[in-house]
Tab-separated table of C-alpha atoms in Angstrom:
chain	number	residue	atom	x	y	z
A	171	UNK	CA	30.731	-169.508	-91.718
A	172	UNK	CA	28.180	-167.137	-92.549
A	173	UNK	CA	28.073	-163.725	-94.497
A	174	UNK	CA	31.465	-164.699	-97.139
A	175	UNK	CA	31.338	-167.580	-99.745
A	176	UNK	CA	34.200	-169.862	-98.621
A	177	UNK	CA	33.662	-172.417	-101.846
A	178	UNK	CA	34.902	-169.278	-104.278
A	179	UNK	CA	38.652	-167.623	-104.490
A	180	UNK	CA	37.518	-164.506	-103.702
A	181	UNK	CA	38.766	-161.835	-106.986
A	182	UNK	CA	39.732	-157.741	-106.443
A	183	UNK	CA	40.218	-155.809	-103.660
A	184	UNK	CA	36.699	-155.188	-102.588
A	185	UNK	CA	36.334	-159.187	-102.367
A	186	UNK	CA	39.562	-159.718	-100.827
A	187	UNK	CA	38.993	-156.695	-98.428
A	188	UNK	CA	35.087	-158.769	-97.357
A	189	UNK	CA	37.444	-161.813	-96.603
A	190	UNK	CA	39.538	-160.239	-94.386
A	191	UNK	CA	36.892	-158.166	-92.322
A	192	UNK	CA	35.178	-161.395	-92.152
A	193	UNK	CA	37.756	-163.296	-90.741
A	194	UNK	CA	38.216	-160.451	-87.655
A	195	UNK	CA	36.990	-161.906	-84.519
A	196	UNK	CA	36.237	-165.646	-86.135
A	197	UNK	CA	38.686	-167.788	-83.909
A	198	UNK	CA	37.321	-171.188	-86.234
A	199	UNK	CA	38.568	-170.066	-89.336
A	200	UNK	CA	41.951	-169.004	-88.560
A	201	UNK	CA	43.277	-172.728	-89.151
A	202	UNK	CA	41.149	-174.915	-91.426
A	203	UNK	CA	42.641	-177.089	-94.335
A	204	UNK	CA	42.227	-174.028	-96.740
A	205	UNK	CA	42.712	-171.056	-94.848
A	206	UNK	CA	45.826	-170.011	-92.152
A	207	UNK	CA	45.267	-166.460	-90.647
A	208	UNK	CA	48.495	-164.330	-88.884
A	209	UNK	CA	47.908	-161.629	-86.399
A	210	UNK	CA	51.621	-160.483	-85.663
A	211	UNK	CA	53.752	-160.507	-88.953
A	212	UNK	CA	56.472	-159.014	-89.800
A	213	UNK	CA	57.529	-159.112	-93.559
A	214	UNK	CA	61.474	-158.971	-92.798
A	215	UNK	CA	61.672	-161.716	-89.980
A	216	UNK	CA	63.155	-164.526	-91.219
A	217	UNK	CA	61.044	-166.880	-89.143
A	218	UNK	CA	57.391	-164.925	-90.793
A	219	UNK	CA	59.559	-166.014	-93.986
A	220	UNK	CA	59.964	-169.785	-93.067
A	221	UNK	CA	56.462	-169.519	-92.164
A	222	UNK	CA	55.213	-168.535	-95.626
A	223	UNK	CA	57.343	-170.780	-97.082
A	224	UNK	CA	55.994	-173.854	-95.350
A	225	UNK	CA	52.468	-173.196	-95.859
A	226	UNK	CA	52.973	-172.650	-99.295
A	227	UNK	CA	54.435	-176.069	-99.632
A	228	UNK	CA	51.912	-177.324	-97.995
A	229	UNK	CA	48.986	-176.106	-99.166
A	230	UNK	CA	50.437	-177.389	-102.842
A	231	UNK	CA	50.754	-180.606	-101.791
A	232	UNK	CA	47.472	-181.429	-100.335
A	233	UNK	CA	44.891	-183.913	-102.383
A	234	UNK	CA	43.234	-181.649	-104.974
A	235	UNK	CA	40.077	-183.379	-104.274
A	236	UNK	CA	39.341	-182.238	-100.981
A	237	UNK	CA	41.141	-179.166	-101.578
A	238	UNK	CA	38.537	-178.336	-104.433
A	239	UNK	CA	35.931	-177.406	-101.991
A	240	UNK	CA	36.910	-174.152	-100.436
A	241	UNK	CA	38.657	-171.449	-102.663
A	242	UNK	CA	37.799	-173.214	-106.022
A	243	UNK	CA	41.482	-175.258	-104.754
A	244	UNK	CA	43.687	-172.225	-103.931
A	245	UNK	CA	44.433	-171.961	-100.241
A	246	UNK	CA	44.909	-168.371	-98.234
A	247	UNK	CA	47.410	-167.129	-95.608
A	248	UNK	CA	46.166	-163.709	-94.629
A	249	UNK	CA	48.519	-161.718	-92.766
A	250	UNK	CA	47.716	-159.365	-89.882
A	251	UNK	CA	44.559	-159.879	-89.480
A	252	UNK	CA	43.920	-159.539	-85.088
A	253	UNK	CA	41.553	-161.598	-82.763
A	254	UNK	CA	38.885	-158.901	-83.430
A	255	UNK	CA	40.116	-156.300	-85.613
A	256	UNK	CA	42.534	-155.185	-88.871
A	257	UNK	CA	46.104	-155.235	-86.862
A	258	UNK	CA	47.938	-154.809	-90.267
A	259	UNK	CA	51.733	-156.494	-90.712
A	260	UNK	CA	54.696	-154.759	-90.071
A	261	UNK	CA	56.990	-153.330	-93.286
A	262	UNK	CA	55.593	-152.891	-96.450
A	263	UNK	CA	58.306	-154.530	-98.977
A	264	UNK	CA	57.310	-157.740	-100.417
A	265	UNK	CA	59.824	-158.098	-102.975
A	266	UNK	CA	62.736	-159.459	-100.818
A	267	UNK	CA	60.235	-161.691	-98.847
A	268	UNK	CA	59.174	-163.627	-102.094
A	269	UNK	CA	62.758	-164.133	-103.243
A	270	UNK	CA	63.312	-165.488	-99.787
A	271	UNK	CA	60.433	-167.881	-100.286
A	272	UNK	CA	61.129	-168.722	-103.446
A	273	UNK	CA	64.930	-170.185	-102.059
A	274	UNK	CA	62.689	-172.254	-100.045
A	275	UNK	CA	59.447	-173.501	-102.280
A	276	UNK	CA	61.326	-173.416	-106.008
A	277	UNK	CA	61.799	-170.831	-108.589
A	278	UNK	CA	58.635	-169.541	-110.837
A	279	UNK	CA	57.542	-172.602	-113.541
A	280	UNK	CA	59.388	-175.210	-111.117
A	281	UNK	CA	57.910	-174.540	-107.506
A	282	UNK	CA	54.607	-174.197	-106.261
A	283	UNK	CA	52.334	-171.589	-107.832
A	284	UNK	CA	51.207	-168.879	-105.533
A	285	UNK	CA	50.947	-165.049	-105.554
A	286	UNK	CA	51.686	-162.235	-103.004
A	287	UNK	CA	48.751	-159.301	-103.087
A	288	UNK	CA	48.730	-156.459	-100.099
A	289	UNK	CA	45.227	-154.801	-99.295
A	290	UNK	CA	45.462	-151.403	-97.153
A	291	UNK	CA	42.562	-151.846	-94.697
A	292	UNK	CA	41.457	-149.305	-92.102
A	293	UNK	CA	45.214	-147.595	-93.058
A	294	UNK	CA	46.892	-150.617	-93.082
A	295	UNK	CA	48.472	-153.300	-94.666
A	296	UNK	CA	47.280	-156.483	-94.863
A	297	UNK	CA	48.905	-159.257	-97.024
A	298	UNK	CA	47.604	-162.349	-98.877
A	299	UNK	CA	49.372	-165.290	-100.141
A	300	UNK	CA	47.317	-167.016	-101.991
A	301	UNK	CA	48.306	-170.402	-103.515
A	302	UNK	CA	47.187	-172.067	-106.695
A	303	UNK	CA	45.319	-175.471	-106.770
A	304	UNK	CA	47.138	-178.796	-106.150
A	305	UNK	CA	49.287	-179.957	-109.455
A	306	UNK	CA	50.476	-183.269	-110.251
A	307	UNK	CA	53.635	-183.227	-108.541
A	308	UNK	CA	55.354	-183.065	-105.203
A	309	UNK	CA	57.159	-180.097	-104.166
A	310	UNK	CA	59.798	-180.647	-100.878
A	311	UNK	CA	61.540	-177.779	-99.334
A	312	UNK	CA	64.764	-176.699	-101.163
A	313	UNK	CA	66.813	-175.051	-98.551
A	314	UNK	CA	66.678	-174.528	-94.555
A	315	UNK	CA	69.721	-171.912	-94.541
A	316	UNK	CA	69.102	-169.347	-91.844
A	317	UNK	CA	65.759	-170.248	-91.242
A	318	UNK	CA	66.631	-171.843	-88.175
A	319	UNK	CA	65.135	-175.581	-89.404
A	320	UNK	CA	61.820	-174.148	-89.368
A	321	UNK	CA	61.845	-175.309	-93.038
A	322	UNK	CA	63.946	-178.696	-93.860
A	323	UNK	CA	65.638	-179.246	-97.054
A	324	UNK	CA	64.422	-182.503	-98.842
A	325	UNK	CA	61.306	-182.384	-96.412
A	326	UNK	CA	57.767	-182.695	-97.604
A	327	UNK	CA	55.055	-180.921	-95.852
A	328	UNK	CA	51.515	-180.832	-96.334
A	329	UNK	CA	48.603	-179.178	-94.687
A	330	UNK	CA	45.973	-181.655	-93.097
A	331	UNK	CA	42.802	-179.888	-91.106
A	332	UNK	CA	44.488	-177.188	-89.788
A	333	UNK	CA	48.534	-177.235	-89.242
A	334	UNK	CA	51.240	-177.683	-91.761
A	335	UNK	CA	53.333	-181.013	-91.079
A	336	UNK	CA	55.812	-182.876	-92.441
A	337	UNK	CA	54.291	-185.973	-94.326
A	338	UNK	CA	55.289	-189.350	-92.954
A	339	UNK	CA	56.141	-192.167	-94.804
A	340	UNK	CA	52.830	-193.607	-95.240
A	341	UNK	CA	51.422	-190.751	-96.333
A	342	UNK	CA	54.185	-190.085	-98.828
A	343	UNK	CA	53.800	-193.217	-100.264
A	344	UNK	CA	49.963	-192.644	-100.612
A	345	UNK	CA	50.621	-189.170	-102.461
A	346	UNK	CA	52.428	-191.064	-104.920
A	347	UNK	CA	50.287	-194.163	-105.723
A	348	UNK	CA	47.772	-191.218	-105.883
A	349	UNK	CA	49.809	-189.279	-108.534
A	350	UNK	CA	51.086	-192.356	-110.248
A	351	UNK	CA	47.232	-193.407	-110.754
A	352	UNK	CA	45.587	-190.006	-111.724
A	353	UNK	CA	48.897	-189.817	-114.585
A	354	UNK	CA	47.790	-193.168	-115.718
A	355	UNK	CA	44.172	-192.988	-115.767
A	356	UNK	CA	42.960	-189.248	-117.282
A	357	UNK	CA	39.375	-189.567	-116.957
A	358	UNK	CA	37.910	-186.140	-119.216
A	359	UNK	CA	34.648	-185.674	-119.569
A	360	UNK	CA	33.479	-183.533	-122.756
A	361	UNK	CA	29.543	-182.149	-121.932
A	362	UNK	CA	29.638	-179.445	-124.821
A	363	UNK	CA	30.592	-179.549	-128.394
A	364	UNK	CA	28.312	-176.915	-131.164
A	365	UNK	CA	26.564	-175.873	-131.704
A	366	UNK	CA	25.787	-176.754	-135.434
A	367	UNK	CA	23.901	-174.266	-137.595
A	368	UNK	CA	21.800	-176.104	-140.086
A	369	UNK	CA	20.526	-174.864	-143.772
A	370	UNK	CA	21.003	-171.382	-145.756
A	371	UNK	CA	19.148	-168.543	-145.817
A	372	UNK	CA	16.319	-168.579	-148.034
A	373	UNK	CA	16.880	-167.216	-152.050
A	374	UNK	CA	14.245	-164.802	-151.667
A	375	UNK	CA	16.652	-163.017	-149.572
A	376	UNK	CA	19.650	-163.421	-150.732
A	377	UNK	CA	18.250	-162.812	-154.725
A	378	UNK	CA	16.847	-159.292	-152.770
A	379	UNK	CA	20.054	-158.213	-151.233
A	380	UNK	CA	21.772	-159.131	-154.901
A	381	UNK	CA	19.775	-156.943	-156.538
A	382	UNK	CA	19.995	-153.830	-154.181
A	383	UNK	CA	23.788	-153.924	-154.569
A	384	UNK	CA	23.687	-153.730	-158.612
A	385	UNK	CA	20.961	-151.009	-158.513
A	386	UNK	CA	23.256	-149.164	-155.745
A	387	UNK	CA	26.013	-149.518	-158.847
A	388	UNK	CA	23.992	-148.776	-161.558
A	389	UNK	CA	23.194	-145.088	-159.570
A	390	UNK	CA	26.915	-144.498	-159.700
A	391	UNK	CA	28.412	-145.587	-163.120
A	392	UNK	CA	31.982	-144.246	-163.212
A	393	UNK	CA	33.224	-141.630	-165.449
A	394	UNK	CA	36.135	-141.863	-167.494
A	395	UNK	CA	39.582	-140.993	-166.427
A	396	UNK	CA	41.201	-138.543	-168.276
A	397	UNK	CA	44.416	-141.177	-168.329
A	398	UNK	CA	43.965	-143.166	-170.806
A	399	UNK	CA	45.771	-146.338	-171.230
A	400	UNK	CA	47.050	-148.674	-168.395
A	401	UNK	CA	49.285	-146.905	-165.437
A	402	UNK	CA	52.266	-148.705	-164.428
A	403	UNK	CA	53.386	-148.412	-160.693
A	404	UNK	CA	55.830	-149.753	-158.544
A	405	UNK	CA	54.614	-151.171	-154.865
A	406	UNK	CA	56.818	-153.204	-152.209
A	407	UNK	CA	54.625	-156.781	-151.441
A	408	UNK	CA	55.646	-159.033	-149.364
A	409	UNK	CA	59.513	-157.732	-149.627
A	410	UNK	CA	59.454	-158.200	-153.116
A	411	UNK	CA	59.159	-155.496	-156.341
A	412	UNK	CA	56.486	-155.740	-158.968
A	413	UNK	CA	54.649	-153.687	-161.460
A	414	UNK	CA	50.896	-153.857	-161.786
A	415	UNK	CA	48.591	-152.451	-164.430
A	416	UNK	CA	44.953	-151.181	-164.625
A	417	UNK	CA	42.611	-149.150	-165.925
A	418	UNK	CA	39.320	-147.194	-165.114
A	419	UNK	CA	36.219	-148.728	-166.730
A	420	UNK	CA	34.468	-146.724	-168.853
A	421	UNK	CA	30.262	-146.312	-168.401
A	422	UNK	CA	29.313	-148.717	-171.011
A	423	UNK	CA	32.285	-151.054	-170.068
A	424	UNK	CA	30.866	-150.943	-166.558
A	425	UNK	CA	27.281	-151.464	-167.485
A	426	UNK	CA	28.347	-154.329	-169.846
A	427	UNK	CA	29.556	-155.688	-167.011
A	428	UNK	CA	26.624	-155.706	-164.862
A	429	UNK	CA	24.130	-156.735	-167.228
A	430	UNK	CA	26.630	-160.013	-167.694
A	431	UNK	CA	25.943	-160.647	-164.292
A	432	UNK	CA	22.287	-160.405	-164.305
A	433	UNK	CA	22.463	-163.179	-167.025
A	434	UNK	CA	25.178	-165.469	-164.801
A	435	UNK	CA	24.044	-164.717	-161.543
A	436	UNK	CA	23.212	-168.221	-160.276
A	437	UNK	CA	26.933	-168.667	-159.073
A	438	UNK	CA	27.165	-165.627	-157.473
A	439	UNK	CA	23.863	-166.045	-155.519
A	440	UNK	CA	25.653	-169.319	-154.465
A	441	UNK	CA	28.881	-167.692	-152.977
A	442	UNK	CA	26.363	-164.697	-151.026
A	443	UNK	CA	23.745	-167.400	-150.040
A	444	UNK	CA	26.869	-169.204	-147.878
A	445	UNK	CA	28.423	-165.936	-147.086
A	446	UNK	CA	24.384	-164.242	-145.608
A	447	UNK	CA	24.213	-167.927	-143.892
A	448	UNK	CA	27.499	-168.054	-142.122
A	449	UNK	CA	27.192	-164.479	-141.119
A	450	UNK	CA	24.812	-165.505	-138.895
A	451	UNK	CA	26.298	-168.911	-137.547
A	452	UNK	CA	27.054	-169.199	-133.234
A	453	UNK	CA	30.894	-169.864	-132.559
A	454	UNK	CA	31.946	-173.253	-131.944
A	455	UNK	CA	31.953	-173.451	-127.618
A	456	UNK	CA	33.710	-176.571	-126.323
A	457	UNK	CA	33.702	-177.632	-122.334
A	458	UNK	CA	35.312	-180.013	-120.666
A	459	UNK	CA	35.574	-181.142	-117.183
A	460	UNK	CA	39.140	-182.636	-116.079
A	461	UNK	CA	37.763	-186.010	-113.097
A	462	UNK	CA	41.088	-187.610	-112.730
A	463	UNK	CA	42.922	-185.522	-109.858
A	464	UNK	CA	45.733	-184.457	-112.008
A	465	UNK	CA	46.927	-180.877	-114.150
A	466	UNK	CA	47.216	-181.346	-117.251
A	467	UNK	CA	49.362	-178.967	-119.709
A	468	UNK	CA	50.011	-178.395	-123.420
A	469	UNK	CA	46.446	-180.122	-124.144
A	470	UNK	CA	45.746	-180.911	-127.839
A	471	UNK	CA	41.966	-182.200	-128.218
A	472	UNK	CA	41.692	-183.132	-131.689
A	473	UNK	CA	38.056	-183.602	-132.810
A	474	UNK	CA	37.427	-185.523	-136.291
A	475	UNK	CA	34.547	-183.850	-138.390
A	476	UNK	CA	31.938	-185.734	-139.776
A	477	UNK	CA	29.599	-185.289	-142.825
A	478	UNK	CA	27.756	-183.202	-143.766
A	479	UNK	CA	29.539	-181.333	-140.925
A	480	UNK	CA	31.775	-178.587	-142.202
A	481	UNK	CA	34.172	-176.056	-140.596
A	482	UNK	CA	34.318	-172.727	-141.909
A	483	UNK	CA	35.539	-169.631	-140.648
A	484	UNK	CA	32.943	-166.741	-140.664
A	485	UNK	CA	36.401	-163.799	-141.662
A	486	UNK	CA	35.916	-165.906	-144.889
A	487	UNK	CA	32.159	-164.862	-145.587
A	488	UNK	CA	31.741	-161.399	-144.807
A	489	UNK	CA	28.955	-160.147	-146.890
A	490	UNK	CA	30.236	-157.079	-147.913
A	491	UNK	CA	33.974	-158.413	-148.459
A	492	UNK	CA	31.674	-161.205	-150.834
A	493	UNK	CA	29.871	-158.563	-152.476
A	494	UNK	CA	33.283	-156.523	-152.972
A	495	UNK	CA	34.700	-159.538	-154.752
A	496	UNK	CA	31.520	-160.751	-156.786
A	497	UNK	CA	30.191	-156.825	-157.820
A	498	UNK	CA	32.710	-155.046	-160.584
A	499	UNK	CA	34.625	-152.053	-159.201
A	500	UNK	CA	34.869	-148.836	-161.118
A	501	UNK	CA	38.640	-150.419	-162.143
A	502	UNK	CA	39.564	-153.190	-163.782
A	503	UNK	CA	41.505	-155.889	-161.552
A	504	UNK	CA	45.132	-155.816	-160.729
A	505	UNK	CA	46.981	-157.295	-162.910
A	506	UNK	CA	50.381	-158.330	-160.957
A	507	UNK	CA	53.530	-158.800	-163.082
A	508	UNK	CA	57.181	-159.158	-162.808
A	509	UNK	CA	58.569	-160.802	-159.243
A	510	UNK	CA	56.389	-161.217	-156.076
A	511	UNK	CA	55.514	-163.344	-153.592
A	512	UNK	CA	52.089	-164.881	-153.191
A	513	UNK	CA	49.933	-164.239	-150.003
A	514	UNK	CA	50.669	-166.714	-147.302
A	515	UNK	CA	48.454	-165.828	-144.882
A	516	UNK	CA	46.026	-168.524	-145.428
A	517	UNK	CA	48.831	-171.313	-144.051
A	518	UNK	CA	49.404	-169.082	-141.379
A	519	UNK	CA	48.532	-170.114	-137.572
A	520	UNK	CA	48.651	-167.382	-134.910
A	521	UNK	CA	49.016	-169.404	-131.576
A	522	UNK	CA	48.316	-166.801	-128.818
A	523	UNK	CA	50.275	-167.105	-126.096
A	524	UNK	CA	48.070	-168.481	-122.897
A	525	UNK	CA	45.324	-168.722	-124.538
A	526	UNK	CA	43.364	-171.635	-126.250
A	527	UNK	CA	43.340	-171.564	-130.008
A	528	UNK	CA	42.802	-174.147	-132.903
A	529	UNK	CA	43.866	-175.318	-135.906
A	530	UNK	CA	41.993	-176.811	-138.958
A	531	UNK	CA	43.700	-179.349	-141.445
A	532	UNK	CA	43.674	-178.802	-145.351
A	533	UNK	CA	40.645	-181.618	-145.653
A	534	UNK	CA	38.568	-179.209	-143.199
A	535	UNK	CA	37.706	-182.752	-141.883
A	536	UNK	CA	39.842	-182.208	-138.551
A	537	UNK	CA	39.827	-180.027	-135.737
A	538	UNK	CA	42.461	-179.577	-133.255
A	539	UNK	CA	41.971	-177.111	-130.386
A	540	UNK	CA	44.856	-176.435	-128.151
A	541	UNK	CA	44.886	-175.400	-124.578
A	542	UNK	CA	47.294	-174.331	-122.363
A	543	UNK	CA	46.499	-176.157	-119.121
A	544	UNK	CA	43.023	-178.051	-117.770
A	545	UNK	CA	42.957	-178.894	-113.660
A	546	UNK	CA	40.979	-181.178	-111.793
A	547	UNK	CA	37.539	-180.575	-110.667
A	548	UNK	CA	36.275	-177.481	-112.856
A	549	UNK	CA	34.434	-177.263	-115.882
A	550	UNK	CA	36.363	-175.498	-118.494
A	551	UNK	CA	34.445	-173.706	-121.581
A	552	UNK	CA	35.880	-172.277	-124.637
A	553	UNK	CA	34.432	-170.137	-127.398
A	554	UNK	CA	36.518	-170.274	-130.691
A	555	UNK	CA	35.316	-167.019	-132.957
A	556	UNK	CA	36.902	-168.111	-135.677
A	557	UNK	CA	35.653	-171.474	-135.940
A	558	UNK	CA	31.453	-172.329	-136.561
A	559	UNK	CA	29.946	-175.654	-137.752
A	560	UNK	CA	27.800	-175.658	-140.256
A	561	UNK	CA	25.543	-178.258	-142.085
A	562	UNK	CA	24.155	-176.613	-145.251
A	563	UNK	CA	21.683	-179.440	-145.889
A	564	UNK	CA	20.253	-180.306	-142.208
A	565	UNK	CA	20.465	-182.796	-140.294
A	566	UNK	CA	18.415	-185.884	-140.350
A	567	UNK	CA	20.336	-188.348	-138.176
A	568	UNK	CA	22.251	-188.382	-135.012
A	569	UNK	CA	26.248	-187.040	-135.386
A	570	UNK	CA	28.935	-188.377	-133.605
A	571	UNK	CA	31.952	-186.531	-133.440
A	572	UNK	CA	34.864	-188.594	-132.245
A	573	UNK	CA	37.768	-186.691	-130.277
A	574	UNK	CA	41.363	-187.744	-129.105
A	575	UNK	CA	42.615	-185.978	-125.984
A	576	UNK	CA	46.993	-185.932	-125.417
A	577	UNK	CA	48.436	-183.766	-122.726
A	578	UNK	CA	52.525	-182.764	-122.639
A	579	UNK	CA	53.307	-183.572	-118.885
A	580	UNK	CA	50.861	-187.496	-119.301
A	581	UNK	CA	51.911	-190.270	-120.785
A	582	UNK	CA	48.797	-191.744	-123.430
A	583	UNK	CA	45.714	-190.309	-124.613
A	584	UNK	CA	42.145	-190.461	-124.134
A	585	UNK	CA	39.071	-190.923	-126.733
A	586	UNK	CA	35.480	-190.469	-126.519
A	587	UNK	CA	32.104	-189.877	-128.742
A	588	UNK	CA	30.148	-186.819	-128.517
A	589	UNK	CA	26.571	-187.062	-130.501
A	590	UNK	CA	24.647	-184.651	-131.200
A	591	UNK	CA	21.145	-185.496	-132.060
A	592	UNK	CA	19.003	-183.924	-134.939
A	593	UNK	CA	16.526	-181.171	-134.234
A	594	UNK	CA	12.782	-182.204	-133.692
């Protein structure tokens, strides 16, 4: 099986074109457990149909653990590939062939998952059907009408070393103890969880970068207005009216103010010590590996926070946004009056859609990271930009962060203890 990598789903055209100039002339991989290769095809003939139809079914029901070594789980039908050359399949429409199919293997989010992807090779057209890894379910055949029984409704067909058969009882009833055990027992493994950045930067640096921003103000005192007084306005916030009032600071006012700070300015070297520190935190990465041969959905991994473990978010401490709100401004602050709405943002949660995201409760003491779906066999690894760990006095001890793991489509949970142990 030299010259392609048979253990990877092979991604993009030019990979996908490699496969099938590979498989030209190879006789032994044209019906393995993984792979099914067609020379004549015709995308319109109802029996090419059936034929799709039944591999996709059983290529989904197969045992995801043996069907994790070759495609990372996916299995292949590749259509017109010849004995020794690119023969190409006859029509070019795969629209009404998938809707066909899907009669047969189930309708998107109920069926099988698989996808339908045509390569033009040498001037023609070759087609792939590739399907997605084994679930945690059993999909029969829905409908045999004018398919001439090459598909039965009701049956259950799985692909063994290389054919497509229907299962017989004892290996139905296998499939299910099988299922029945991996949605009881959800073995998860977590082998990442940081990192944690430790300590702040040092004073010397944060007193120097302090000090350049008032002498950067000082060099550009304002001048006064010619309006004198306060300005009233009108402004739409958060669908509400209000009036707001300020003024421009005069020189001395502005001066005044910064000399006050140069008196007060522990505090403030506080708030841009954290800010300089977290600016230059890692994101929190998480990785898990799903063991139990099962496909988990709607995952919620919710990972308590010890001391002196803290979550922050580093959109908080921007230095400059810091400096903006610690340094004076040329005019006085806002001064909101009359009816409005305050800013809700900071309760908001965006969830984006297929994608993992998290969510941190008011204590900042929990961490709950959602992801869509985890499947059996692969290591999974997440990178939350929003979220960093941080422990502003060290660490001088081992941390254990204990974590809950829930899925939507299993029953129960599953805990563990990741520790992290203090630097050398």
């Amino acid at each position: 099986m030299g010259g392609f990598d048979m253990s990877r789903l092979p991604l993009g055209s030019e990979e996908r074109q490699q496969l099938a100039r590979h498989l030209a002339g190879k006789s032994d991989l044209r019906e393995t457990y993984y792979l099914e290769v067609k020379s004549e095809f015709d995308l319109g003939n109802k029996n090419d149909q059936a034929k799709v139809a039944k591999f996709i079914l059983g290529a989904a029901n197969r045992d995801p653990e043996i069907a994790s070594q070759y495609f990372d789980g996916h299995a292949i039908m590749v259509a017109g590939i010849g004995d020794n050359d690119i023969k190409g399949v006859t029509g070019t429409e795969t629209k009404d062939l998938d809707k066909k199919v899907r009669s047969i293997v189930g309708a998107s989010g109920d069926g099988p998952r698989y996808d339908i992807v045509s390569e033009e090779i040498d001037g023609k057209n070759v087609v792939f059907f590739i399907v997605g890894r084994p679930m945690n379910d059993i999909f029969p055949a829905l409908a045999n009408a004018g398919f001439n029984n090459l598909v039965k409704d009701g049956h259950i067909y799985h692909r063994t070393s290389g054919e497509t058969n229907e299962m017989t009882g004892q290996e139905l009833r296998q499939r299910i103890r099988a299922l029945k055990t991996a949605g009881e027992v959800t073995d998860v493994a977590l082998s990442k969880l940081g990192p944690i950045t430790c300590g702040v930067v040092a004073e010397p640096l944060v007193r120097r970068r302090w000090n350049q921003a008032i002498s950067q103000l000082r060099s550009s005192a304002p001048a006064r207005s010619e309006v004198d007084g306060s300005l009233i306005d009108l402004a739409i916030r958060d669908s509400l009216v209000f009036a707001k009032d300020y003024y421009q600071r005069t020189p001395d006012e502005f001066h005044n103010r910064l000399d006050l700070l140069e008196q007060q300015d522990e505090q403030y070297l506080r708030s841009l010590r954290n800010a300089m520190s977290v600016e230059r935190l890692t994101p929190l990465t998480i990785a898990l590996t799903l063991k139990s041969k099962t496909h988990l959905k709607d995952v919620q991994m919710a990972i308590d926070i010890p001391k002196p473990v803290v979550i922050l978010d580093p959109n908080d401490f921007s230095v400059e946004q810091t400096l903006r709100k610690l340094l004076p401004s040329k005019w006085t602050p806002i001064y909101d009056h009359g009816a409005h709405l305050a800013d809700l943002s900071a309760s908001s949660i965006f969830n984006h859609v297929g994608l993992p995201w998290s969510e941190i409760d008011q204590g900042r003491r929990r961490l709950t990271v959602h992801i869509p779906d985890v499947r059996y066999g692969e290591e999974r690894v997440f990178q939350f930009e929003d979220v960093v760990l941080w422990a502003p006095d060290g660490l001088d001890c081992e941390i254990e962060f204990k974590w809950r793991l829930t899925a939507g489509n299993v029953p129960g949970a599953v805990e563990g203890v990741y520790v992290i142990q203090p630097p050398a």
